[in-house]
Amino acid sequence: MAGEAQERRENKLPNFLLSVRLKYVKLGYHYLISNAMYLLLLPVLVIASAHLSTLTIQDCVQLWNQLQFNLVTVTLGSSLMVFLATLYFMSRPRKIYLVDFACYKPDSELICTRETFVEKSNNIGCFSEDNLAFQKKIIERSGLGQKTYFPEALLREPPNPCMAEARKEAEAVMFGAIDKLLAKTGVKAKDIGILVVNCSLFNPTPSLSAMIVNHYKLRGNILSYNLGGMGCSAGLISIDLAKQLLQVNPNSYALVVSMENITLNWYFGNDRSMLVSNCLFRMGGAAILLSNRSSDRRRSKYQLIHTVRTHKGADDKCYECVFQREDENRKIGVSLSKDLMAVAGEALKTNITTLGPLVLPMSEQLLFFTTLVARKVFHMKIKPYIPDFKLAFEHFCIHAGGRAVLDELEKNLELSEWHMEPSRMTLYRFGNTSSSSLWYELAYTEAKGRIKKGDRTWQIAFGSGFKCNSAVWKALRSINPAKEKINPWMDEIGEFPVQVPKLAPVVSSSSS
């Protein structure tokens, strides 16, 4: 019996799941499908080359003589080819370059620790005991660190939320980021022909874009736009708008400024759906310089490859899941629905369905299509195939809206901790800075020396409405961190990444 058992073990096939790493099998399949065209063309080229090598000088002379007798045909054919080539190069979209960008880093006096946040909330005296405990619970699980920033007006006791202080915060953020950007690029303010500013909740008159025009004395024929009420994904809407404007305005620079303003938009009521925003949003902003000048390619960091915008506002549930309104005591705040994560998931699904065919290799598209046909046509009970976006992108900048959002996207897109690191560290270090968070994340990736020439970066953000927007960038050169002096991370990048605990207890001053 022992001998028979031994013989069965010897004749049994090995476990291929253990002997072969499936990820390498998948990688081999990916390269095979992606390079299938080249593999098929190679034999044709070899045969053609072999045939051409048999031609003699006499054959070439005979061919030339035939062309001389068909001069009219050759001339017409050449003219047509030149015309079509000219038409193609004149009609194709202009290439859009990201020359550089800069993120605002507030002064250390504006640092708001978790303990400071809880203490300020308690000292205001407008929150119930239950809601103070609720905010403390949120902040302990938020993923925010001890060095996020609050505007000066809200750090005072008592707070002083007024129009003058809100303008002061806006000027500090916008001008701080723009000053750094102009210093990095050497571009003069007078050279900027397009200006797009986005801030969802603070929309004064004159507008934020007018404040920039006035401060930097921009030229009178500047194309100026101010986007309001479009949520945390408005930064990518601004990029898309600037791209459209650059397509029809040759030889131009476009300045995009993304920010949020907290001073007038902190909620002083007791509706819990509005208190979450208080705990997550922090002070920050970014300025981005785009160009359509071919001469700027050599000094630019990135080229804009794709922008994809998804709007689910036609659905009432999506439209109402992030809503600014008054509570029962007429206190204004932004209410977050319990359906937010489900709505974000649906918007993401629509967005990546559009983006996928533009960026995914043929191997992934083939697997996705095969699975879809098997499920929809043949009604096979198999899981829907989730494309591997890691084959399309080297870097991911996911809006740091909160820990729950990042956890969900990490799981659904099957990303690693390394891919999520820029988003998690940005949430930890700067908090949710709304539409500008994507740029703090890209700045983190640069500071870590991860950007290499040819790398592709996917920026993805969610916003009220409900919207999900994407932008795809291709690195035109490798980024040397040693040369990135104006970067909000550079003076402390050695401290990151840090381990972010699931629960970071807030120790009150009384208990300490």
Short mmCIF file of C-alpha atoms in Angstrom, two decimals:
data_model
loop_
_atom_site.label_atom_id
_atom_site.label_comp_id
_atom_site.label_asym_id
_atom_site.label_seq_id
_atom_site.Cartn_x
_atom_site.Cartn_y
_atom_site.Cartn_z
CA MET A 1 0.00 0.00 0.00
CA ALA A 2 2.82 2.37 0.87
CA GLY A 3 4.48 1.58 -2.46
CA GLU A 4 1.28 2.32 -4.41
CA ALA A 5 0.86 5.64 -2.60
CA GLN A 6 4.46 6.53 -3.40
CA GLU A 7 3.90 5.65 -7.09
CA ARG A 8 0.74 7.83 -7.23
CA ARG A 9 2.65 10.78 -5.77
CA GLU A 10 5.39 10.34 -8.38
CA ASN A 11 2.90 10.10 -11.28
CA LYS A 12 0.81 13.06 -10.06
CA LEU A 13 1.22 16.27 -12.08
CA PRO A 14 2.89 19.18 -10.24
CA ASN A 15 0.79 22.08 -8.98
CA PHE A 16 1.34 24.65 -11.69
CA LEU A 17 -0.13 27.37 -9.49
CA LEU A 18 2.85 26.87 -7.21
CA SER A 19 5.51 26.18 -9.84
CA VAL A 20 4.60 29.08 -12.14
CA ARG A 21 3.90 32.61 -10.96
CA LEU A 22 0.68 33.60 -12.67
CA LYS A 23 1.65 37.25 -12.74
CA TYR A 24 4.54 36.38 -15.05
CA VAL A 25 2.19 34.36 -17.26
CA LYS A 26 -0.12 37.37 -17.44
CA LEU A 27 2.82 39.67 -18.15
CA GLY A 28 3.95 37.38 -20.98
CA TYR A 29 0.41 37.38 -22.39
CA HIS A 30 0.35 41.19 -22.18
CA TYR A 31 3.62 41.55 -24.12
CA LEU A 32 2.54 38.96 -26.70
CA ILE A 33 -0.76 40.70 -27.49
CA SER A 34 0.69 44.23 -27.31
CA ASN A 35 3.43 43.34 -29.79
CA ALA A 36 1.33 41.05 -32.00
CA MET A 37 1.36 43.52 -34.89
CA TYR A 38 5.16 43.71 -34.88
CA LEU A 39 5.43 39.93 -34.66
CA LEU A 40 3.12 39.53 -37.67
CA LEU A 41 4.85 42.24 -39.71
CA LEU A 42 8.33 40.90 -39.09
CA PRO A 43 8.04 37.93 -41.52
CA VAL A 44 6.53 40.26 -44.16
CA LEU A 45 9.46 42.67 -43.80
CA VAL A 46 11.95 39.82 -44.02
CA ILE A 47 10.33 38.49 -47.24
CA ALA A 48 10.14 42.01 -48.73
CA SER A 49 13.78 42.69 -47.86
CA ALA A 50 14.84 39.40 -49.41
CA HIS A 51 12.92 40.25 -52.60
CA LEU A 52 14.38 43.79 -52.83
CA SER A 53 17.89 42.42 -52.40
CA THR A 54 17.50 40.54 -55.72
CA LEU A 55 16.94 43.76 -57.71
CA THR A 56 19.81 44.73 -60.03
CA ILE A 57 20.92 48.15 -61.24
CA GLN A 58 19.32 47.36 -64.60
CA ASP A 59 15.95 46.80 -62.86
CA CYS A 60 16.22 50.18 -61.14
CA VAL A 61 17.04 51.94 -64.45
CA GLN A 62 14.05 50.30 -66.08
CA LEU A 63 11.76 51.46 -63.23
CA TRP A 64 13.04 55.05 -63.59
CA ASN A 65 12.37 55.02 -67.33
CA GLN A 66 8.79 53.92 -66.70
CA LEU A 67 8.27 56.78 -64.26
CA GLN A 68 9.57 59.30 -66.83
CA PHE A 69 6.88 58.25 -69.30
CA ASN A 70 4.21 58.77 -66.56
CA LEU A 71 5.37 62.21 -65.41
CA VAL A 72 1.82 63.62 -65.13
CA THR A 73 0.70 60.71 -62.94
CA VAL A 74 3.78 61.02 -60.69
CA THR A 75 3.32 64.79 -60.34
CA LEU A 76 -0.36 64.49 -59.46
CA GLY A 77 0.32 61.68 -57.01
CA SER A 78 3.12 63.63 -55.30
CA SER A 79 0.98 66.78 -55.07
CA LEU A 80 -1.88 64.81 -53.55
CA MET A 81 0.45 63.27 -50.96
CA VAL A 82 1.86 66.70 -50.02
CA PHE A 83 -1.65 68.16 -49.76
CA LEU A 84 -2.91 65.33 -47.55
CA ALA A 85 0.17 65.49 -45.34
CA THR A 86 -0.22 69.27 -44.93
CA LEU A 87 -3.93 68.88 -44.15
CA TYR A 88 -3.14 66.24 -41.53
CA PHE A 89 -0.49 68.28 -39.73
CA MET A 90 -2.60 71.47 -39.83
CA SER A 91 -5.80 69.83 -38.54
CA ARG A 92 -4.44 67.63 -35.77
CA PRO A 93 -4.88 68.91 -32.18
CA ARG A 94 -2.11 71.01 -30.72
CA LYS A 95 0.01 69.32 -28.11
CA ILE A 96 -0.50 70.68 -24.60
CA TYR A 97 2.49 70.82 -22.28
CA LEU A 98 2.62 71.24 -18.52
CA VAL A 99 5.62 73.54 -18.13
CA ASP A 100 5.58 73.32 -14.31
CA PHE A 101 3.33 73.64 -11.27
CA ALA A 102 3.59 74.88 -7.69
CA CYS A 103 1.70 74.08 -4.48
CA TYR A 104 1.12 76.54 -1.65
CA LYS A 105 2.58 75.66 1.73
CA PRO A 106 1.21 77.86 4.55
CA ASP A 107 3.36 79.22 7.37
CA SER A 108 3.98 77.01 10.40
CA GLU A 109 1.86 79.39 12.54
CA LEU A 110 -1.22 78.02 10.76
CA ILE A 111 -0.58 74.36 11.66
CA CYS A 112 -3.67 72.72 13.15
CA THR A 113 -3.05 69.48 15.04
CA ARG A 114 -5.82 67.01 15.75
CA GLU A 115 -5.87 68.18 19.37
CA THR A 116 -6.07 71.84 18.25
CA PHE A 117 -9.02 71.04 16.00
CA VAL A 118 -10.95 69.32 18.81
CA GLU A 119 -10.08 72.10 21.26
CA LYS A 120 -11.20 74.88 18.88
CA SER A 121 -14.45 73.02 18.14
CA ASN A 122 -15.09 72.70 21.88
CA ASN A 123 -14.26 76.36 22.65
CA ILE A 124 -16.64 77.73 20.01
CA GLY A 125 -19.55 76.60 22.17
CA CYS A 126 -22.03 75.93 19.38
CA PHE A 127 -21.69 72.14 19.13
CA SER A 128 -23.57 69.69 21.33
CA GLU A 129 -21.64 67.17 23.45
CA ASP A 130 -22.68 64.33 21.15
CA ASN A 131 -21.51 66.17 18.07
CA LEU A 132 -18.20 67.13 19.70
CA ALA A 133 -17.68 63.43 20.38
CA PHE A 134 -18.73 62.66 16.79
CA GLN A 135 -16.17 65.11 15.36
CA LYS A 136 -13.48 63.69 17.62
CA LYS A 137 -14.29 60.20 16.38
CA ILE A 138 -14.09 61.35 12.74
CA ILE A 139 -10.79 63.16 13.19
CA GLU A 140 -9.25 60.15 14.96
CA ARG A 141 -10.09 57.92 12.00
CA SER A 142 -9.60 60.48 9.23
CA GLY A 143 -6.02 59.68 8.25
CA LEU A 144 -4.99 63.31 8.85
CA GLY A 145 -1.69 64.00 10.59
CA GLN A 146 -0.55 66.66 13.01
CA LYS A 147 0.64 69.30 10.53
CA THR A 148 -2.38 70.22 8.42
CA TYR A 149 -3.24 73.92 8.04
CA PHE A 150 -6.20 76.11 9.01
CA PRO A 151 -6.77 79.75 8.01
CA GLU A 152 -5.90 82.37 10.60
CA ALA A 153 -9.52 83.49 11.01
CA LEU A 154 -10.58 80.05 12.30
CA LEU A 155 -7.59 79.61 14.61
CA ARG A 156 -8.50 82.76 16.52
CA GLU A 157 -10.64 82.69 19.62
CA PRO A 158 -13.36 83.46 18.96
CA PRO A 159 -13.21 82.66 15.21
CA ASN A 160 -13.64 85.57 12.83
CA PRO A 161 -15.26 84.26 9.61
CA CYS A 162 -15.89 87.38 7.52
CA MET A 163 -15.48 88.49 3.90
CA ALA A 164 -12.23 90.37 4.60
CA GLU A 165 -10.64 87.30 6.22
CA ALA A 166 -11.87 85.05 3.40
CA ARG A 167 -10.26 87.36 0.84
CA LYS A 168 -7.10 87.34 2.92
CA GLU A 169 -7.00 83.52 2.84
CA ALA A 170 -7.69 83.46 -0.91
CA GLU A 171 -4.94 85.97 -1.64
CA ALA A 172 -2.41 84.10 0.51
CA VAL A 173 -3.12 80.79 -1.24
CA MET A 174 -3.43 82.02 -4.83
CA PHE A 175 -0.61 84.56 -4.82
CA GLY A 176 1.65 82.25 -2.82
CA ALA A 177 1.27 79.45 -5.39
CA ILE A 178 1.52 81.75 -8.43
CA ASP A 179 4.63 83.53 -7.11
CA LYS A 180 6.36 80.18 -6.75
CA LEU A 181 5.25 79.07 -10.21
CA LEU A 182 6.49 82.23 -11.94
CA ALA A 183 9.80 81.93 -10.08
CA LYS A 184 10.19 78.29 -11.20
CA THR A 185 9.34 78.88 -14.86
CA GLY A 186 10.72 82.36 -15.45
CA VAL A 187 7.55 83.23 -17.38
CA LYS A 188 6.42 86.84 -17.09
CA ALA A 189 2.87 87.56 -15.95
CA LYS A 190 2.27 89.64 -19.12
CA ASP A 191 2.90 86.52 -21.26
CA ILE A 192 -0.12 84.67 -19.82
CA GLY A 193 -3.02 84.72 -22.28
CA ILE A 194 -5.48 82.37 -20.53
CA LEU A 195 -6.47 82.27 -16.85
CA VAL A 196 -8.76 79.65 -15.26
CA VAL A 197 -9.47 79.73 -11.52
CA ASN A 198 -11.62 77.25 -9.61
CA CYS A 199 -12.94 77.49 -6.05
CA SER A 200 -16.23 75.83 -5.19
CA LEU A 201 -17.59 77.62 -2.14
CA PHE A 202 -16.06 81.12 -2.14
CA ASN A 203 -17.14 83.24 -5.09
CA PRO A 204 -16.82 86.97 -4.31
CA THR A 205 -17.29 89.93 -6.64
CA PRO A 206 -14.94 90.93 -8.20
CA SER A 207 -14.09 87.28 -8.84
CA LEU A 208 -10.98 85.39 -7.76
CA SER A 209 -9.71 85.52 -11.34
CA ALA A 210 -10.15 89.31 -11.29
CA MET A 211 -8.12 89.45 -8.06
CA ILE A 212 -5.26 87.70 -9.88
CA VAL A 213 -5.53 89.98 -12.93
CA ASN A 214 -5.41 93.02 -10.66
CA HIS A 215 -2.55 91.79 -8.48
CA TYR A 216 -0.25 90.74 -11.35
CA LYS A 217 -1.44 93.46 -13.78
CA LEU A 218 -2.22 90.88 -16.47
CA ARG A 219 -2.89 92.10 -19.99
CA GLY A 220 -6.28 93.49 -20.96
CA ASN A 221 -7.15 90.88 -23.59
CA ILE A 222 -6.60 87.90 -21.28
CA LEU A 223 -9.21 85.11 -21.51
CA SER A 224 -10.29 84.89 -17.86
CA TYR A 225 -12.62 82.27 -16.35
CA ASN A 226 -13.80 81.70 -12.78
CA LEU A 227 -15.37 78.30 -11.99
CA GLY A 228 -17.50 77.98 -8.86
CA GLY A 229 -19.65 75.30 -7.22
CA MET A 230 -18.04 72.41 -9.13
CA GLY A 231 -16.56 70.50 -6.20
CA CYS A 232 -13.24 68.79 -5.67
CA SER A 233 -12.96 67.62 -9.28
CA ALA A 234 -13.03 71.21 -10.61
CA GLY A 235 -9.24 71.26 -10.92
CA LEU A 236 -9.40 68.75 -13.77
CA ILE A 237 -12.34 70.62 -15.31
CA SER A 238 -10.08 73.69 -15.30
CA ILE A 239 -7.33 71.69 -17.00
CA ASP A 240 -9.79 70.49 -19.64
CA LEU A 241 -11.12 74.02 -20.22
CA ALA A 242 -7.57 75.38 -20.55
CA LYS A 243 -6.80 72.59 -23.03
CA GLN A 244 -9.80 73.53 -25.18
CA LEU A 245 -8.79 77.19 -25.14
CA LEU A 246 -5.19 76.38 -26.03
CA GLN A 247 -6.39 74.39 -29.03
CA VAL A 248 -7.83 77.55 -30.64
CA ASN A 249 -5.33 80.14 -29.35
CA PRO A 250 -1.89 79.40 -30.79
CA ASN A 251 1.37 80.39 -29.11
CA SER A 252 -0.24 80.87 -25.68
CA TYR A 253 0.32 80.22 -21.99
CA ALA A 254 -2.58 79.16 -19.73
CA LEU A 255 -2.47 79.62 -15.96
CA VAL A 256 -4.73 77.31 -13.94
CA VAL A 257 -5.28 77.99 -10.22
CA SER A 258 -7.07 75.38 -8.07
CA MET A 259 -8.02 76.02 -4.45
CA GLU A 260 -10.74 75.98 -1.81
CA ASN A 261 -11.57 78.56 0.85
CA ILE A 262 -12.46 77.51 4.39
CA THR A 263 -12.88 80.81 6.24
CA LEU A 264 -16.51 81.43 5.29
CA ASN A 265 -17.42 77.78 4.87
CA TRP A 266 -16.82 76.20 8.25
CA TYR A 267 -20.09 74.80 9.57
CA PHE A 268 -21.24 76.07 12.98
CA GLY A 269 -24.33 73.86 13.36
CA ASN A 270 -25.25 70.40 14.63
CA ASP A 271 -26.32 68.50 11.51
CA ARG A 272 -23.93 65.53 11.42
CA SER A 273 -24.07 65.19 7.65
CA MET A 274 -22.43 68.63 7.49
CA LEU A 275 -19.86 68.12 10.24
CA VAL A 276 -17.71 65.63 8.30
CA SER A 277 -16.47 68.40 5.98
CA ASN A 278 -15.23 70.39 9.00
CA CYS A 279 -13.04 67.47 9.99
CA LEU A 280 -11.45 66.78 6.59
CA PHE A 281 -10.99 70.04 4.67
CA ARG A 282 -7.82 72.06 5.12
CA MET A 283 -6.06 75.08 3.62
CA GLY A 284 -4.16 74.68 0.32
CA GLY A 285 -3.95 75.48 -3.38
CA ALA A 286 -1.93 74.98 -6.54
CA ALA A 287 -0.97 76.89 -9.70
CA ILE A 288 -0.29 75.13 -13.01
CA LEU A 289 1.25 76.58 -16.18
CA LEU A 290 0.22 75.04 -19.52
CA SER A 291 1.59 75.86 -22.96
CA ASN A 292 0.89 74.97 -26.59
CA ARG A 293 4.22 76.33 -27.84
CA SER A 294 6.34 73.64 -29.48
CA SER A 295 9.43 75.49 -28.24
CA ASP A 296 8.33 74.78 -24.64
CA ARG A 297 8.45 71.01 -25.06
CA ARG A 298 12.12 70.73 -24.09
CA ARG A 299 11.68 72.48 -20.74
CA SER A 300 8.22 71.16 -19.88
CA LYS A 301 7.68 68.35 -17.39
CA TYR A 302 4.61 66.64 -18.87
CA GLN A 303 2.40 66.41 -21.90
CA LEU A 304 -1.37 66.21 -21.48
CA ILE A 305 -2.54 63.04 -23.22
CA HIS A 306 -6.22 62.64 -22.28
CA THR A 307 -8.95 64.31 -20.25
CA VAL A 308 -12.17 62.40 -19.54
CA ARG A 309 -15.14 64.00 -17.80
CA THR A 310 -18.14 62.12 -16.36
CA HIS A 311 -21.26 63.90 -15.08
CA LYS A 312 -24.02 61.99 -13.25
CA GLY A 313 -26.12 65.05 -12.39
CA ALA A 314 -29.14 63.82 -14.34
CA ASP A 315 -29.76 61.29 -11.56
CA ASP A 316 -31.40 62.85 -8.48
CA LYS A 317 -29.52 60.65 -6.01
CA CYS A 318 -26.18 61.62 -7.56
CA TYR A 319 -27.15 65.28 -7.76
CA GLU A 320 -28.09 65.49 -4.06
CA CYS A 321 -25.30 63.41 -2.49
CA VAL A 322 -23.07 66.49 -1.91
CA PHE A 323 -25.34 69.46 -1.30
CA GLN A 324 -24.84 72.92 0.18
CA ARG A 325 -27.90 73.94 2.17
CA GLU A 326 -29.17 75.43 5.42
CA ASP A 327 -29.92 73.27 8.44
CA GLU A 328 -33.01 73.68 10.61
CA ASN A 329 -31.33 76.62 12.39
CA ARG A 330 -30.42 78.32 9.09
CA LYS A 331 -26.72 77.51 9.44
CA ILE A 332 -25.15 76.91 6.02
CA GLY A 333 -23.06 73.79 5.41
CA VAL A 334 -22.25 71.09 2.87
CA SER A 335 -24.25 67.93 3.49
CA LEU A 336 -22.72 64.56 2.55
CA SER A 337 -25.21 61.79 1.78
CA LYS A 338 -24.84 58.19 2.96
CA ASP A 339 -25.04 57.23 -0.72
CA LEU A 340 -21.81 59.10 -1.49
CA MET A 341 -19.55 56.05 -1.81
CA ALA A 342 -22.05 54.16 -4.00
CA VAL A 343 -22.51 57.21 -6.23
CA ALA A 344 -18.74 57.71 -6.49
CA GLY A 345 -18.36 54.05 -7.47
CA GLU A 346 -20.90 54.38 -10.29
CA ALA A 347 -19.27 57.59 -11.55
CA LEU A 348 -15.86 55.92 -11.47
CA LYS A 349 -17.17 52.93 -13.41
CA THR A 350 -18.53 55.22 -16.14
CA ASN A 351 -15.32 57.23 -16.26
CA ILE A 352 -12.95 54.27 -16.57
CA THR A 353 -15.23 52.67 -19.17
CA THR A 354 -14.56 55.73 -21.32
CA LEU A 355 -10.90 56.05 -20.39
CA GLY A 356 -10.02 52.35 -20.65
CA PRO A 357 -10.02 52.00 -24.46
CA LEU A 358 -7.85 55.13 -24.71
CA VAL A 359 -5.08 53.93 -22.40
CA LEU A 360 -5.27 50.18 -21.77
CA PRO A 361 -3.10 47.80 -23.83
CA MET A 362 -4.93 45.54 -26.27
CA SER A 363 -4.32 42.53 -24.01
CA GLU A 364 -6.45 44.04 -21.23
CA GLN A 365 -9.16 45.24 -23.62
CA LEU A 366 -9.39 41.73 -25.09
CA LEU A 367 -9.80 40.12 -21.67
CA PHE A 368 -12.42 42.68 -20.66
CA PHE A 369 -14.38 42.21 -23.91
CA THR A 370 -14.23 38.41 -23.68
CA THR A 371 -15.52 38.45 -20.10
CA LEU A 372 -18.27 40.90 -21.03
CA VAL A 373 -19.47 38.71 -23.92
CA ALA A 374 -19.37 35.60 -21.71
CA ARG A 375 -21.53 37.30 -19.07
CA LYS A 376 -23.98 39.22 -21.25
CA VAL A 377 -24.36 36.94 -24.29
CA PHE A 378 -23.75 33.44 -22.92
CA HIS A 379 -24.96 34.27 -19.36
CA MET A 380 -21.96 32.61 -17.76
CA LYS A 381 -21.69 33.09 -14.00
CA ILE A 382 -18.23 34.62 -13.85
CA LYS A 383 -16.97 37.75 -12.16
CA PRO A 384 -16.65 40.86 -14.34
CA TYR A 385 -13.03 41.40 -15.33
CA ILE A 386 -11.45 44.49 -13.78
CA PRO A 387 -8.75 45.80 -16.14
CA ASP A 388 -5.26 46.13 -14.70
CA PHE A 389 -4.65 49.87 -14.93
CA LYS A 390 -1.14 49.33 -13.61
CA LEU A 391 -0.30 48.23 -17.17
CA ALA A 392 -1.45 51.64 -18.44
CA PHE A 393 -0.02 53.91 -15.72
CA GLU A 394 3.10 54.02 -13.59
CA HIS A 395 1.71 56.56 -11.11
CA PHE A 396 -1.71 57.28 -9.60
CA CYS A 397 -2.88 60.58 -8.10
CA ILE A 398 -6.27 59.91 -6.50
CA HIS A 399 -8.06 62.83 -4.87
CA ALA A 400 -7.33 62.74 -1.14
CA GLY A 401 -10.97 63.21 -0.19
CA GLY A 402 -10.79 60.93 2.82
CA ARG A 403 -9.53 57.58 4.01
CA ALA A 404 -12.70 55.71 2.97
CA VAL A 405 -12.42 56.95 -0.64
CA LEU A 406 -8.77 55.90 -0.86
CA ASP A 407 -9.45 52.48 0.70
CA GLU A 408 -12.26 51.81 -1.75
CA LEU A 409 -10.24 52.77 -4.84
CA GLU A 410 -7.21 50.81 -3.66
CA LYS A 411 -9.39 47.70 -3.41
CA ASN A 412 -11.41 48.18 -6.61
CA LEU A 413 -8.44 49.08 -8.83
CA GLU A 414 -6.22 46.48 -7.10
CA LEU A 415 -3.47 49.01 -6.40
CA SER A 416 -0.50 48.45 -4.14
CA GLU A 417 0.52 50.51 -1.10
CA TRP A 418 3.28 52.04 -3.25
CA HIS A 419 0.72 53.29 -5.78
CA MET A 420 -1.50 54.72 -3.02
CA GLU A 421 1.37 56.30 -1.09
CA PRO A 422 1.20 59.81 -2.68
CA SER A 423 -2.54 60.08 -1.96
CA ARG A 424 -2.32 58.75 1.60
CA MET A 425 0.67 60.91 2.50
CA THR A 426 -1.01 64.00 1.05
CA LEU A 427 -4.13 63.33 3.14
CA TYR A 428 -1.92 62.81 6.19
CA ARG A 429 0.30 65.87 5.69
CA PHE A 430 -2.06 68.46 4.13
CA GLY A 431 -5.58 67.04 4.60
CA ASN A 432 -8.28 67.38 1.97
CA THR A 433 -7.27 70.51 0.04
CA SER A 434 -10.10 69.97 -2.45
CA SER A 435 -9.18 70.22 -6.14
CA SER A 436 -5.53 71.03 -5.41
CA SER A 437 -4.83 67.72 -3.64
CA LEU A 438 -3.88 66.04 -6.94
CA TRP A 439 -0.98 68.45 -7.34
CA TYR A 440 0.35 67.86 -3.82
CA GLU A 441 0.31 64.17 -4.73
CA LEU A 442 2.23 64.71 -7.98
CA ALA A 443 4.68 66.93 -6.08
CA TYR A 444 5.20 64.06 -3.61
CA THR A 445 5.93 61.64 -6.46
CA GLU A 446 8.47 64.09 -7.88
CA ALA A 447 10.11 64.67 -4.50
CA LYS A 448 10.56 60.92 -4.14
CA GLY A 449 12.38 60.81 -7.50
CA ARG A 450 9.86 58.40 -9.01
CA ILE A 451 9.06 60.27 -12.23
CA LYS A 452 11.06 58.89 -15.16
CA LYS A 453 10.90 59.95 -18.80
CA GLY A 454 7.93 58.30 -20.51
CA ASP A 455 6.06 57.54 -17.26
CA ARG A 456 2.30 57.96 -17.37
CA THR A 457 0.35 59.47 -14.47
CA TRP A 458 -3.40 59.15 -13.92
CA GLN A 459 -5.08 61.94 -11.96
CA ILE A 460 -8.62 61.15 -10.88
CA ALA A 461 -10.99 63.25 -8.76
CA PHE A 462 -14.61 63.30 -7.59
CA GLY A 463 -16.83 66.32 -7.07
CA SER A 464 -20.33 67.48 -6.30
CA GLY A 465 -22.86 67.31 -9.08
CA PHE A 466 -21.90 64.36 -9.11
CA LYS A 467 -18.75 64.26 -11.24
CA CYS A 468 -15.74 62.02 -11.80
CA ASN A 469 -12.94 63.47 -13.93
CA SER A 470 -9.60 62.10 -15.17
CA ALA A 471 -6.43 63.49 -16.70
CA VAL A 472 -3.54 61.49 -18.13
CA TRP A 473 -0.03 62.97 -18.26
CA LYS A 474 3.14 61.65 -19.89
CA ALA A 475 6.51 62.65 -18.42
CA LEU A 476 8.72 64.36 -21.02
CA ARG A 477 11.81 64.00 -18.85
CA SER A 478 12.97 62.40 -15.65
CA ILE A 479 12.47 64.65 -12.61
CA ASN A 480 15.57 65.13 -10.47
CA PRO A 481 14.44 65.83 -6.86
CA ALA A 482 17.70 67.69 -6.15
CA LYS A 483 16.61 70.38 -8.60
CA GLU A 484 13.08 70.65 -7.19
CA LYS A 485 13.78 73.39 -4.67
CA ILE A 486 10.29 74.88 -4.79
CA ASN A 487 8.31 71.84 -3.71
CA PRO A 488 6.13 71.65 -0.56
CA TRP A 489 7.65 68.27 0.37
CA MET A 490 11.37 68.81 -0.19
CA ASP A 491 12.34 69.99 3.30
CA GLU A 492 10.70 66.95 4.91
CA ILE A 493 10.43 64.24 2.23
CA GLY A 494 12.91 62.06 4.13
CA GLU A 495 10.30 61.61 6.86
CA PHE A 496 7.86 59.93 4.46
CA PRO A 497 6.18 57.55 4.03
CA VAL A 498 4.85 57.18 7.56
CA GLN A 499 2.59 54.51 8.95
CA VAL A 500 -0.91 55.99 9.27
CA PRO A 501 -2.81 54.24 12.07
CA LYS A 502 -6.43 53.25 11.66
CA LEU A 503 -7.14 55.10 14.89
CA ALA A 504 -5.06 58.05 16.14
CA PRO A 505 -6.42 58.95 19.61
CA VAL A 506 -6.86 62.64 20.35
CA VAL A 507 -5.50 63.46 23.79
CA SER A 508 -7.32 66.42 25.32
CA SER A 509 -5.38 68.95 27.37
CA SER A 510 -7.45 68.16 30.45
CA SER A 511 -6.61 64.45 30.36
CA SER A 512 -2.93 65.11 29.74
#
